[in-house]
Coordinates of C-alpha atoms and ligand atoms in Angstrom, one line a residue:
X1 CA 28.6 8.5 5.3
X2 CA 26.1 10.0 2.8
X3 CA 24.4 13.1 4.2
X4 CA 20.7 13.2 3.4
X5 CA 19.8 16.1 1.1
X6 CA 16.6 16.6 3.1
X7 CA 18.7 17.2 6.2
X8 CA 21.2 19.5 4.4
X9 CA 18.2 21.5 2.9
X10 CA 16.6 22.1 6.3
X11 CA 20.0 23.0 7.7
X12 CA 20.4 25.5 4.9
X13 CA 16.9 26.9 5.6
X14 CA 17.7 27.1 9.3
X15 CA 20.9 29.0 8.7
X16 CA 19.1 31.4 6.2
X17 CA 16.5 32.4 8.8
X18 CA 18.6 32.3 11.9
X19 CA 19.6 36.0 11.5
X20 CA 15.9 37.0 11.2
X21 CA 15.2 38.7 14.6
X22 CA 12.0 40.6 13.7
X23 CA 9.0 40.4 16.0
X24 CA 8.7 39.6 19.7
X25 CA 7.6 36.7 21.9
X26 CA 4.0 36.9 23.1
X27 CA 3.7 39.0 26.3
X28 CA 0.0 39.2 26.9
X29 CA 0.5 36.0 28.9
X30 CA 3.3 37.4 31.1
X31 CA 5.0 34.0 31.6
X32 CA 5.5 33.6 27.8
X33 CA 7.6 36.8 27.6
X34 CA 10.3 35.1 29.6
X35 CA 11.3 32.7 26.8
X36 CA 14.7 33.1 25.1
X37 CA 13.6 34.8 21.9
X38 CA 16.6 33.4 19.9
X39 CA 15.5 29.8 20.1
X40 CA 14.9 28.2 16.7
X41 CA 14.2 24.6 15.7
X42 CA 12.8 22.8 12.6
X43 CA 11.7 19.2 12.4
X44 CA 10.1 17.1 9.6
X45 CA 8.6 13.7 10.3
X46 CA 7.7 11.5 7.3
X47 CA 4.5 9.5 7.3
X48 CA 6.6 6.5 8.0
X49 CA 8.4 7.9 10.9
X50 CA 11.7 9.2 9.7
X51 CA 12.6 12.4 11.5
X52 CA 14.9 15.2 10.2
X53 CA 15.6 18.0 12.7
X54 CA 17.9 21.0 13.2
X55 CA 18.5 23.6 15.9
X56 CA 16.4 23.7 19.1
X57 CA 14.0 21.2 17.8
X58 CA 13.9 19.4 21.2
X59 CA 13.4 22.5 23.3
X60 CA 10.1 22.4 25.1
X61 CA 7.5 25.2 24.9
X62 CA 3.8 25.5 25.3
X63 CA 1.6 24.3 22.5
X64 CA -0.9 27.1 22.8
X65 CA -3.3 27.4 19.8
X66 CA -1.9 24.4 18.0
X67 CA -3.8 22.4 20.7
X68 CA -7.0 23.7 19.0
X69 CA -6.7 21.4 16.0
X70 CA -6.3 18.3 18.1
X71 CA -9.0 19.1 20.7
X72 CA -11.3 19.8 17.7
X73 CA -10.6 16.2 16.6
X74 CA -11.5 14.9 20.1
X75 CA -14.8 16.9 20.0
X76 CA -15.6 15.3 16.6
X77 CA -14.8 11.9 18.0
X78 CA -17.0 12.6 21.0
X79 CA -20.0 13.9 19.2
X80 CA -19.7 13.5 15.4
X81 CA -19.5 16.1 12.7
X82 CA -23.2 17.1 12.6
X83 CA -23.5 17.8 16.4
X84 CA -20.1 19.7 16.5
X85 CA -21.1 21.8 13.5
X86 CA -24.2 23.0 15.3
X87 CA -21.9 24.4 18.1
X88 CA -18.8 25.6 16.1
X89 CA -18.7 26.7 12.4
X90 CA -15.9 26.3 9.9
X91 CA -15.8 29.8 8.4
X92 CA -12.7 32.0 8.6
X93 CA -13.3 35.2 10.6
X94 CA -10.7 37.3 8.9
X95 CA -10.1 38.7 12.4
X96 CA -7.5 38.2 15.0
X97 CA -7.4 35.0 16.9
X98 CA -8.7 36.5 20.1
X99 CA -11.4 38.7 18.5
X100 CA -14.8 38.9 19.9
X101 CA -16.9 38.0 16.9
X102 CA -19.6 35.4 16.4
X103 CA -21.6 33.9 13.6
X104 CA -24.8 35.5 14.8
X105 CA -27.0 34.0 12.1
X106 CA -26.1 30.5 13.3
X107 CA -25.5 31.4 16.9
X108 CA -22.1 29.8 17.1
X109 CA -18.4 30.9 17.0
X110 CA -17.0 31.0 13.4
X111 CA -14.4 28.3 13.6
X112 CA -12.5 26.1 16.1
X113 CA -9.1 27.6 15.3
X114 CA -9.7 30.9 17.0
X115 CA -10.2 31.4 20.7
X116 CA -14.0 31.8 20.6
X117 CA -14.4 28.6 18.7
X118 CA -11.7 26.7 20.6
X119 CA -13.3 27.5 24.0
X120 CA -16.6 26.2 22.6
X121 CA -14.8 23.1 21.3
X122 CA -13.2 22.4 24.6
X123 CA -16.6 22.8 26.3
X124 CA -17.7 19.8 24.2
X125 CA -15.0 17.5 25.5
X126 CA -16.7 14.6 27.5
X127 CA -15.7 13.4 30.9
X128 CA -17.2 13.1 34.4
X129 CA -14.9 15.6 36.1
X130 CA -12.5 18.4 35.1
X131 CA -9.6 15.9 35.8
X132 CA -11.1 13.3 33.6
X133 CA -11.8 15.7 30.8
X134 CA -8.2 17.1 30.9
X135 CA -6.7 13.6 31.1
X136 CA -8.6 12.7 27.9
X137 CA -7.0 15.7 26.2
X138 CA -3.6 15.0 27.5
X139 CA -3.8 11.3 26.6
X140 CA -4.8 12.2 23.1
X141 CA -1.8 14.6 22.8
X142 CA 0.5 11.9 24.2
X143 CA -0.8 9.4 21.7
X144 CA -0.1 12.0 18.9
X145 CA 3.5 12.5 20.1
X146 CA 4.1 9.0 21.2
X147 CA 5.4 9.7 24.7
X148 CA 4.2 11.2 28.1
X149 CA 3.7 15.0 28.2
X150 CA 3.6 17.6 31.0
X151 CA 2.0 20.9 31.6
X152 CA 3.9 24.1 32.1
X153 CA 2.3 25.0 35.4
X154 CA 3.6 28.6 35.5
X155 CA 2.4 29.4 32.0
X156 CA -0.9 27.9 32.9
X157 CA -1.2 29.9 36.2
X158 CA -0.1 33.0 34.3
X159 CA -2.8 32.6 31.6
X160 CA -5.4 31.6 34.2
X161 CA -4.7 34.8 36.1
X162 CA -4.7 37.1 33.1
X163 CA -7.0 35.5 30.6
X164 CA -9.8 37.9 31.1
X165 CA -10.5 38.4 27.4
X166 CA -11.0 34.6 27.0
X167 CA -13.3 34.7 30.1
X168 CA -15.3 37.5 28.5
X169 CA -15.6 35.4 25.3
X170 CA -16.8 32.4 27.2
X171 CA -19.4 34.3 29.2
X172 CA -20.7 36.0 26.0
X173 CA -21.0 32.5 24.6
X174 CA -22.9 31.3 27.7
X175 CA -25.1 34.4 27.5
X176 CA -26.1 33.5 23.9
X177 CA -26.5 29.8 24.6
X178 CA -23.5 28.8 22.5
X179 CA -22.0 26.9 25.4
X180 CA -23.3 25.7 28.7
X181 CA -22.0 25.6 32.3
X182 CA -19.5 24.9 33.9
X183 CA -17.9 27.9 32.2
X184 CA -15.0 28.2 34.6
X185 CA -14.2 24.5 34.2
X186 CA -14.2 24.9 30.4
X187 CA -11.9 27.9 30.6
X188 CA -9.4 26.2 33.0
X189 CA -9.4 23.2 30.7
X190 CA -8.7 25.5 27.7
X191 CA -5.9 27.2 29.5
X192 CA -4.4 23.9 30.6
X193 CA -4.6 22.4 27.1
X194 CA -2.7 25.5 25.8
X195 CA 0.0 25.0 28.4
X196 CA 1.0 21.4 27.5
X197 CA 4.7 21.3 26.7
X198 CA 5.9 20.0 23.4
X199 CA 9.0 20.4 21.2
X200 CA 9.3 21.1 17.5
X201 CA 10.1 17.5 17.0
X202 CA 6.9 16.5 18.9
X203 CA 4.9 18.9 16.6
X204 CA 6.4 17.2 13.6
X205 CA 5.3 13.8 14.8
X206 CA 1.8 15.2 15.6
X207 CA 1.5 16.6 12.2
X208 CA 2.9 13.5 10.6
X209 CA 0.2 11.5 12.4
X210 CA -2.3 13.7 10.7
X211 CA -0.5 13.1 7.4
X212 CA -0.6 9.4 8.1
X213 CA -4.3 8.9 8.3
X214 CA -4.3 9.2 12.1
X215 CA -1.7 6.5 12.7
X216 CA 1.3 7.7 14.8
X217 CA 4.2 6.8 12.4
X218 CA 6.5 6.1 15.4
X219 CA 4.2 4.0 17.7
X220 CA 2.0 2.8 14.8
X221 CA -1.1 3.5 17.0
X222 CA -4.3 4.6 15.4
X223 CA -4.7 7.8 17.4
X224 CA -7.8 9.2 15.7
X225 CA -10.1 7.9 13.0
X226 CA -9.1 8.7 9.4
X227 CA -12.6 10.3 8.8
X228 CA -11.9 13.0 11.4
X229 CA -8.6 13.9 9.8
X230 CA -10.1 15.5 6.8
X231 CA -12.3 17.7 9.0
X232 CA -9.3 18.8 11.1
X233 CA -7.2 19.5 8.0
X234 CA -9.9 21.4 6.3
X235 CA -10.3 24.0 9.1
X236 CA -6.5 24.1 9.5
X237 CA -6.3 25.0 5.8
X238 CA -9.0 27.7 5.9
X239 CA -8.6 29.1 9.4
X240 CA -5.4 27.6 11.0
X241 CA -3.2 30.7 10.7
X242 CA -5.7 33.2 12.1
X243 CA -6.2 36.3 9.8
X244 CA -3.2 35.3 7.8
X245 CA -4.9 32.0 6.7
X246 CA -5.8 33.3 3.2
X247 CA -2.3 34.4 2.3
X248 CA -0.8 31.3 3.9
X249 CA -2.8 28.8 1.9
X250 CA -2.1 31.0 -1.2
X251 CA 1.7 30.9 -0.6
X252 CA 2.4 27.8 1.3
X253 CA -0.5 25.7 0.3
X254 CA -0.6 23.3 3.3
X255 CA -3.0 23.0 6.2
X256 CA -1.3 24.4 9.2
X257 CA -1.8 25.7 12.7
X258 CA 0.2 28.2 14.7
X259 CA 0.4 29.0 18.4
X260 CA 1.6 32.1 20.3
X261 CA 4.2 29.9 22.0
X262 CA 6.1 30.1 18.7
X263 CA 5.2 26.8 17.2
X264 CA 3.7 26.0 13.8
X265 CA 2.6 22.7 12.3
X266 CA 2.0 22.1 8.6
X267 CA 0.8 18.9 7.0
X268 CA 1.3 17.4 3.6
X269 CA -1.3 14.6 3.7
X270 CA 0.0 11.2 3.0
X271 CA 3.6 12.4 3.1
X272 CA 4.9 14.2 6.2
X273 CA 4.4 16.8 8.9
X274 CA 6.5 19.8 9.7
X275 CA 7.0 21.3 13.2
X276 CA 8.8 24.6 13.7
X277 CA 9.6 26.6 16.8
X278 CA 10.8 30.2 17.1
X279 CA 9.1 32.5 19.7
X280 CA 9.3 35.8 17.9
X281 CA 5.8 36.6 16.6
X282 CA 4.5 39.0 14.0
X283 CA 1.5 41.3 14.8
X284 CA -0.9 38.5 13.9
X285 CA 0.6 36.1 16.4
X286 CA 2.4 33.9 13.9
X287 CA 6.1 32.9 14.4
X288 CA 8.1 35.1 12.0
X289 CA 10.8 32.5 11.3
X290 CA 8.2 29.7 11.3
X291 CA 6.3 31.4 8.4
X292 CA 9.5 31.9 6.4
X293 CA 10.7 28.3 7.0
X294 CA 7.4 26.9 5.8
X295 CA 7.2 29.2 2.8
X296 CA 10.7 28.3 1.9
X297 CA 10.3 24.5 2.3
X298 CA 7.1 24.5 0.4
X299 CA 8.5 26.4 -2.6
X300 CA 11.8 24.5 -2.7
X301 CA 10.0 21.1 -2.8
X302 CA 6.7 22.0 -4.5
X303 CA 4.6 21.1 -1.4
X304 CA 1.7 23.5 -2.3
X305 CA -1.3 21.2 -2.4
X306 CA -2.7 22.9 -5.5
X307 CA 0.7 22.6 -7.3
X308 CA 0.1 19.0 -8.2
X309 CA 0.0 18.4 -11.8
X310 CA 0.7 14.7 -11.6
X311 CA 0.0 12.9 -14.8
X312 CA -1.8 9.7 -14.2
X313 CA 0.4 6.7 -14.2
X314 CA -0.9 3.8 -16.1
X315 CA -2.9 1.6 -13.9
X316 CA -1.9 -1.4 -16.1
X317 CA 1.5 -2.8 -15.2
X318 CA 1.3 -5.6 -17.8
X319 CA -1.5 -7.0 -19.9
X320 CA -1.4 -10.3 -21.8
X321 CA -3.6 -13.3 -22.5
X322 CA -3.4 -16.9 -21.7
X323 CA -2.0 -18.0 -25.1
X324 CA 1.1 -16.0 -24.5
X325 CA 1.6 -16.7 -20.8
X326 CA 0.5 -19.8 -19.0
X327 CA 0.6 -21.1 -15.5
X328 CA 3.7 -23.0 -14.3
X329 CA 1.6 -26.1 -14.1
X330 CA 2.9 -28.8 -16.5
X331 CA 0.2 -29.9 -18.9
X332 CA -0.4 -32.9 -21.0
X333 CA 0.1 -32.5 -24.8
X334 CA -3.6 -32.5 -25.5
X335 CA -4.1 -29.7 -22.8
X336 CA -1.2 -27.7 -24.2
X337 CA -2.7 -27.7 -27.6
X338 CA -6.1 -26.5 -26.3
X339 CA -4.4 -23.7 -24.3
X340 CA -2.3 -22.6 -27.2
X341 CA -5.4 -22.3 -29.3
X342 CA -8.0 -21.1 -26.8
X343 CA -5.7 -19.4 -24.2
X344 CA -6.7 -16.0 -25.7
X345 CA -10.0 -16.4 -23.9
X346 CA -8.1 -15.6 -20.7
X347 CA -7.1 -12.0 -20.2
X348 CA -4.7 -10.9 -17.5
X349 CA -4.4 -7.4 -16.2
X350 CA -1.6 -6.8 -13.7
X351 CA -2.7 -3.6 -12.0
X352 CA -0.3 -1.1 -10.4
X353 CA -0.2 2.0 -8.2
X354 CA -3.1 3.6 -6.5
X355 CA -6.7 2.7 -7.3
X356 CA -8.9 5.8 -7.2
X357 CA -11.5 7.4 -9.4
X358 CA -9.3 8.4 -12.3
X359 CA -7.2 5.2 -12.5
X360 CA -10.4 3.0 -12.2
X361 CA -11.9 5.1 -15.0
X362 CA -8.9 4.2 -17.2
X363 CA -9.1 0.6 -16.3
X364 CA -12.7 0.5 -17.3
X365 CA -11.9 2.0 -20.7
X366 CA -9.4 -0.9 -21.2
X367 CA -12.0 -3.4 -20.2
X368 CA -14.7 -1.8 -22.4
X369 CA -12.5 -2.6 -25.4
X370 CA -11.8 -6.2 -24.4
X371 CA -11.7 -8.7 -27.2
X372 CA -15.1 -10.2 -27.3
X373 CA -13.5 -13.6 -27.3
X374 CA -12.4 -13.1 -23.7
X375 CA -14.3 -15.2 -21.2
X376 CA -12.0 -15.1 -18.2
X377 CA -10.5 -12.1 -16.6
X378 CA -7.7 -12.0 -14.0
X379 CA -7.1 -8.8 -12.1
X380 CA -3.8 -9.1 -10.3
X381 CA -3.1 -6.7 -7.4
X382 CA 0.5 -7.5 -6.7
X383 CA 1.6 -3.9 -7.6
X384 CA -1.3 -2.1 -6.2
X385 CA -0.6 0.5 -3.4
X386 CA -3.7 2.2 -2.1
X387 CA -7.3 1.6 -2.9
X388 CA -9.8 4.2 -1.8
X389 CA -13.5 3.7 -1.3
X390 CA -14.6 5.1 -4.6
X391 CA -12.3 2.6 -6.4
X392 CA -13.9 -0.2 -4.4
X393 CA -17.3 1.0 -5.5
X394 CA -16.2 1.2 -9.2
X395 CA -14.5 -2.2 -8.9
X396 CA -17.8 -3.7 -7.6
X397 CA -19.7 -2.1 -10.4
X398 CA -17.2 -3.5 -12.9
X399 CA -17.6 -7.0 -11.5
X400 CA -21.4 -6.7 -12.0
X401 CA -20.8 -5.7 -15.6
X402 CA -18.4 -8.6 -16.2
X403 CA -20.9 -11.1 -14.8
X404 CA -23.6 -9.7 -17.0
X405 CA -21.3 -10.3 -20.0
X406 CA -20.6 -13.9 -18.8
X407 CA -17.0 -13.1 -18.1
X408 CA -15.5 -15.0 -15.2
X409 CA -13.5 -12.8 -12.9
X410 CA -10.6 -14.0 -10.8
X411 CA -8.6 -11.7 -8.6
X412 CA -5.2 -12.5 -7.4
X413 CA -2.7 -10.9 -4.9
X414 CA -5.3 -8.6 -3.4
X415 CA -4.6 -7.3 0.1
X416 CA -6.6 -9.1 2.8
X417 CA -8.4 -5.9 3.9
X418 CA -9.6 -5.3 0.4
X419 CA -10.7 -8.8 0.1
X420 CA -12.7 -8.4 3.3
X421 CA -14.4 -5.3 2.0
X422 CA -15.2 -6.9 -1.3
X423 CA -16.6 -10.0 0.4
X424 CA -18.8 -7.7 2.5
X425 CA -20.0 -6.2 -0.8
X426 CA -21.1 -9.7 -1.8
X427 CA -18.2 -10.8 -3.9
X428 CA -18.9 -14.4 -2.9
X429 CA -19.1 -15.5 -6.5
X430 CA -15.6 -14.3 -7.3
X431 CA -12.5 -16.5 -7.0
X432 CA -9.7 -14.9 -4.9
X433 CA -6.3 -16.5 -5.6
X434 CA -3.3 -16.1 -3.5
X435 CA -1.0 -15.6 -6.5
X436 CA -1.2 -14.9 -10.2
X437 CA 0.1 -18.4 -11.0
X438 CA -2.8 -20.1 -9.2
X439 CA -5.2 -17.7 -10.8
X440 CA -3.9 -18.6 -14.3
X441 CA -4.0 -22.3 -13.4
X442 CA -7.6 -21.9 -12.3
X443 CA -8.6 -20.1 -15.5
X444 CA -6.8 -22.8 -17.6
X445 CA -8.6 -25.5 -15.7
X446 CA -12.0 -23.9 -16.3
X447 CA -11.1 -23.4 -19.9
X448 CA -9.9 -27.0 -20.3
X449 CA -12.9 -28.5 -18.7
X450 CA -15.0 -26.9 -21.5
X451 CA -12.9 -28.5 -24.2
X452 CA -11.7 -31.8 -22.8
X453 CA -14.3 -34.5 -23.1
X454 CA -12.9 -36.4 -20.2
X455 CA -10.7 -35.2 -17.4
X456 CA -7.3 -36.6 -17.0
X457 CA -7.3 -39.2 -14.1
X458 CA -4.4 -38.3 -12.0
X459 CA -4.4 -41.7 -10.2
X460 CA -4.4 -43.9 -13.3
X461 CA -1.0 -45.4 -14.1
X462 CA -0.1 -44.5 -17.7
X463 CA 1.8 -46.9 -19.9
X464 CA 5.1 -45.9 -21.6
X465 CA 3.3 -45.4 -24.9
X466 CA 1.1 -42.8 -23.3
X467 CA 3.9 -40.5 -22.3
X468 CA 3.6 -37.2 -24.2
X469 CA 7.1 -37.4 -25.6
X470 CA 6.7 -40.9 -26.8
X471 CA 3.3 -40.5 -28.5
X472 CA 5.0 -40.5 -31.9
X473 CA 6.6 -43.9 -31.4
X474 CA 5.1 -46.9 -33.1
X475 CA 4.1 -49.9 -31.0
X476 CA 7.2 -51.9 -32.3
X477 CA 9.5 -49.0 -31.4
X478 CA 8.0 -48.9 -27.9
X479 CA 8.6 -52.6 -27.6
X480 CA 12.3 -52.0 -28.5
X481 CA 12.8 -49.1 -26.0
X482 CA 10.7 -50.5 -23.2
X483 CA 13.5 -52.8 -21.7
X484 CA 15.8 -49.8 -21.4
X485 CA 13.5 -48.2 -18.8
X486 CA 13.4 -49.0 -15.1
X487 CA 10.2 -48.6 -13.2
X488 CA 10.9 -46.8 -9.9
X489 CA 8.4 -46.1 -7.1
X490 CA 8.9 -43.0 -5.0
X491 CA 7.0 -42.6 -1.7
X492 CA 5.2 -39.4 -0.8
X493 CA 7.8 -36.6 0.1
X494 CA 10.7 -38.7 -1.2
X495 CA 13.3 -36.8 -3.3
X496 CA 13.5 -37.8 -6.9
X497 CA 16.4 -35.5 -7.8
X498 CA 18.6 -33.5 -5.4
X499 CA 20.2 -30.1 -6.3
X500 CA 23.9 -30.5 -7.2
X501 CA 23.9 -34.2 -7.8
X502 CA 25.2 -35.6 -11.0
X503 CA 22.4 -36.0 -13.6
X504 CA 22.3 -39.3 -15.5
X505 CA 18.6 -40.1 -16.0
X506 CA 15.4 -38.9 -17.7
X507 CA 12.2 -39.4 -15.7
X508 CA 8.8 -40.1 -17.3
X509 CA 6.0 -39.8 -14.8
X510 CA 3.6 -42.7 -15.0
X511 CA 1.4 -41.7 -12.1
X512 CA 1.3 -39.1 -9.3
X513 CA 2.7 -35.6 -9.3
X514 CA 6.2 -34.3 -8.5
X515 CA 7.1 -30.7 -7.6
X516 CA 10.2 -28.8 -8.4
X517 CA 11.6 -26.6 -5.6
X518 CA 14.3 -24.1 -5.9
X519 CA 16.4 -23.3 -2.8
X520 CA 16.5 -19.6 -2.3
X521 CA 19.9 -18.0 -1.8
X522 CA 19.1 -16.8 1.7
X523 CA 18.8 -19.7 4.1
X524 CA 16.7 -22.8 3.9
X525 CA 13.7 -21.1 2.2
X526 CA 12.5 -22.9 -0.9
X527 CA 10.2 -21.8 -3.7
X528 CA 7.9 -24.0 -5.7
X529 CA 8.7 -23.7 -9.3
X530 CA 6.4 -26.1 -11.1
X531 CA 4.6 -29.4 -10.7
X532 CA 4.8 -32.3 -13.1
X533 CA 1.8 -34.5 -13.7
X534 CA 1.7 -38.0 -15.1
X535 CA 2.5 -38.2 -18.8
X536 CA 5.1 -35.5 -18.6
X537 CA 8.8 -35.9 -18.4
X538 CA 11.7 -34.2 -16.6
X539 CA 15.4 -34.3 -16.3
X540 CA 16.0 -34.3 -20.0
X541 CA 18.2 -31.2 -20.1
X542 CA 21.1 -33.1 -18.7
X543 CA 21.1 -35.5 -21.6
X544 CA 22.7 -32.7 -23.6
X545 CA 25.3 -31.4 -21.2
X546 CA 25.5 -34.1 -18.5
X547 CA 25.4 -31.2 -16.0
X548 CA 24.3 -31.4 -12.4
X549 CA 20.8 -31.1 -11.1
X550 CA 19.7 -27.5 -10.5
X551 CA 16.7 -28.1 -8.3
X552 CA 15.1 -30.6 -6.0
X553 CA 12.2 -32.6 -7.3
X554 CA 10.0 -34.2 -4.7
X555 CA 7.2 -36.7 -4.9
X556 CA 3.9 -35.0 -3.8
X557 CA 2.3 -38.4 -3.4
X558 CA 3.2 -41.9 -4.3
X559 CA 4.8 -41.6 -7.7
X560 CA 5.7 -44.1 -10.3
X561 CA 8.4 -43.1 -12.9
X562 CA 9.8 -44.8 -16.0
X563 CA 13.5 -43.9 -15.6
X564 CA 15.9 -44.0 -18.5
X565 CA 19.6 -44.1 -17.5
X566 CA 21.8 -42.3 -20.0
X567 CA 24.0 -45.4 -20.0
X568 CA 21.2 -47.4 -21.6
X569 CA 21.1 -45.1 -24.6
X570 CA 24.4 -46.7 -25.8
X571 CA 22.3 -49.8 -26.6
X572 CA 20.1 -47.6 -28.9
X573 CA 23.0 -45.9 -30.5
X574 CA 24.6 -49.2 -31.4
X575 CA 21.6 -51.2 -32.4
X576 CA 18.8 -48.8 -33.3
X577 CA 20.4 -45.5 -34.3
X578 CA 17.2 -44.4 -36.1
X579 CA 15.2 -44.8 -32.9
X580 CA 17.9 -42.9 -31.0
X581 CA 17.8 -40.1 -33.5
X582 CA 14.0 -39.9 -33.3
X583 CA 14.2 -39.6 -29.6
X584 CA 16.8 -36.9 -29.8
X585 CA 14.7 -35.1 -32.4
X586 CA 11.6 -35.2 -30.2
X587 CA 13.5 -34.0 -27.2
X588 CA 15.1 -31.2 -29.2
X589 CA 11.7 -30.1 -30.6
X590 CA 10.3 -30.1 -27.1
X591 CA 13.1 -27.9 -25.9
X592 CA 12.7 -25.5 -28.8
X593 CA 9.0 -25.2 -28.0
X594 CA 9.8 -24.4 -24.4
X595 CA 12.4 -21.8 -25.5
X596 CA 10.0 -20.2 -28.0
X597 CA 7.3 -19.9 -25.3
X598 CA 9.8 -18.4 -22.9
X599 CA 10.9 -15.9 -25.5
X600 CA 7.3 -14.9 -26.1
X601 CA 6.8 -14.5 -22.4
X602 CA 9.9 -12.4 -22.0
X603 CA 8.9 -10.3 -25.0
X604 CA 5.6 -9.8 -23.4
X605 CA 7.0 -8.9 -20.0
X606 CA 9.5 -6.5 -21.4
X607 CA 6.6 -4.4 -22.6
X608 CA 6.8 -5.2 -26.4
X609 CA 3.5 -6.8 -26.4
X610 CA 1.5 -4.6 -24.1
X611 CA -1.7 -3.9 -25.8
X612 CA -2.4 -0.2 -26.2
X613 CA -5.8 1.3 -25.6
X614 CA -7.8 1.4 -28.7
Ligands
LIG1 N1 -3.7 30.4 25.1 C1 -3.7 31.4 24.1 C2 -4.9 32.3 24.2 O1 -6.0 31.9 24.3 C3 -3.6 30.7 22.8 C4 -3.6 31.7 21.7 C5 -2.8 31.3 20.5 O2 -1.9 30.5 20.6 N2 -3.1 32.0 19.4 O3 -4.7 33.5 24.1

């Protein structure tokens, strides 16, 4: 079994700091002093729910001040940022967590991460009774951890009996009109929220939920709106570690929150959350080992948020035009010629990675330099990961610019949520295709309709002389070969060729369409490869190697084929060798054309032909 290097690293960190026995468990809440000071656990939960944990990561302890970050989120959900800001600021105090200082200019506590601010935050929690208000807090925490939680009643009692300093803070706040009655209810609520029992593992999941846009990575429940997360993380970053917050963000570089129960959470947005537990605290009230663990993990793995010097990936996965790559739709000779000549009017940009301000800016620079000949633009989203709102705004502006310049935009493979947002921005004039192939086909159709005087009538039965591959045959030659062909009618859904069967005929499609399906290796799933239309021919490869059929070809509708059995070719060989040669030559040329085209596509896809930005 391979051992995860993440796990071995946190094991290593655990062992490094296990001997560290500086500091003491909090004792100002008498019950907290009873904890076994040697307990030590570390857990990391990724934004997709993978948990790595060592030591006493499942030991339960009281959440204490870490609750402040989450209750602040609930207050924001209850009242919105503007209303909450009036009641609690976001400035660090530079003072101890339990200090009695207020922002007197604005008549509010400095921030929600210290006691004065947290009591004011808890006072904001809605509910018709003390029970209902507490149950809303508890339910929120349970949603954050993904399972039921309980309160440590003895720690709660202990704090309620001895929390006179917090009472003093609350009454001062009442006196200045920062909070309103019922003060005792607010205080009990605050003491209870601090006494909720969690483990280091729970803390990791809670912080991973913050990292994961408010979606619990284990239960997948949206616990809190993404908008609120950035407010929570901001105050965690500036005020989460009490009067150590400045040094913390300087060294560790992650939004974090600690509690006097010995817990710490730290969040790397978009990636994971850390939860540590070790009850020995320093003078400021932060877990001594917890600080070391976070510092160590952060420097080992470059987690510092300001230590990101990521160079922009290219937003362009591949770029090409419609004369190099075409849709899988089989085209008539006349159409092929037009597409070969005019295909360069179609530009395809396969986008990749995250769309945000800087990658969109790059995309726009590519588009600015588009060949003026280009009249159709496909933006394919198959390799796009995340799209933020500024990217959607810029995409919308880009669309307007394209329209002004008479360039038709087609987008393919865009995520349904993005499509919904774009539609709500009025993208009704844009064609959304399910896949790139249909987008290409659509562009080709638009292009062809400009150049072809009359559309090809799919239902008209073509004569043998109208088959693309037989166009070079003279009327007398057609007369000679005609008797060799058998006219066969296939009903809708009927198989024309079956994978694996011996191949001994060439099919020329006189009317209708037939689709090639490949059976996928796993199970009965099949994939559409291409569709043949009247005038085109299939099955010719086997003439050269007499191999077996590699795919199923099925009639999409009632189909008429001119079928040439290989046996019949003997008649040509014996009586009309020059006609036989001509046929072989045409088939050969046709194959060469296909191969050349494939090579051009492969060359393009292997990056040789990717256009560089001018
Ligand atoms: N319940 C504790 C108090 O108010 C929480 C303090 C903390 O964890 N920093 O004193």
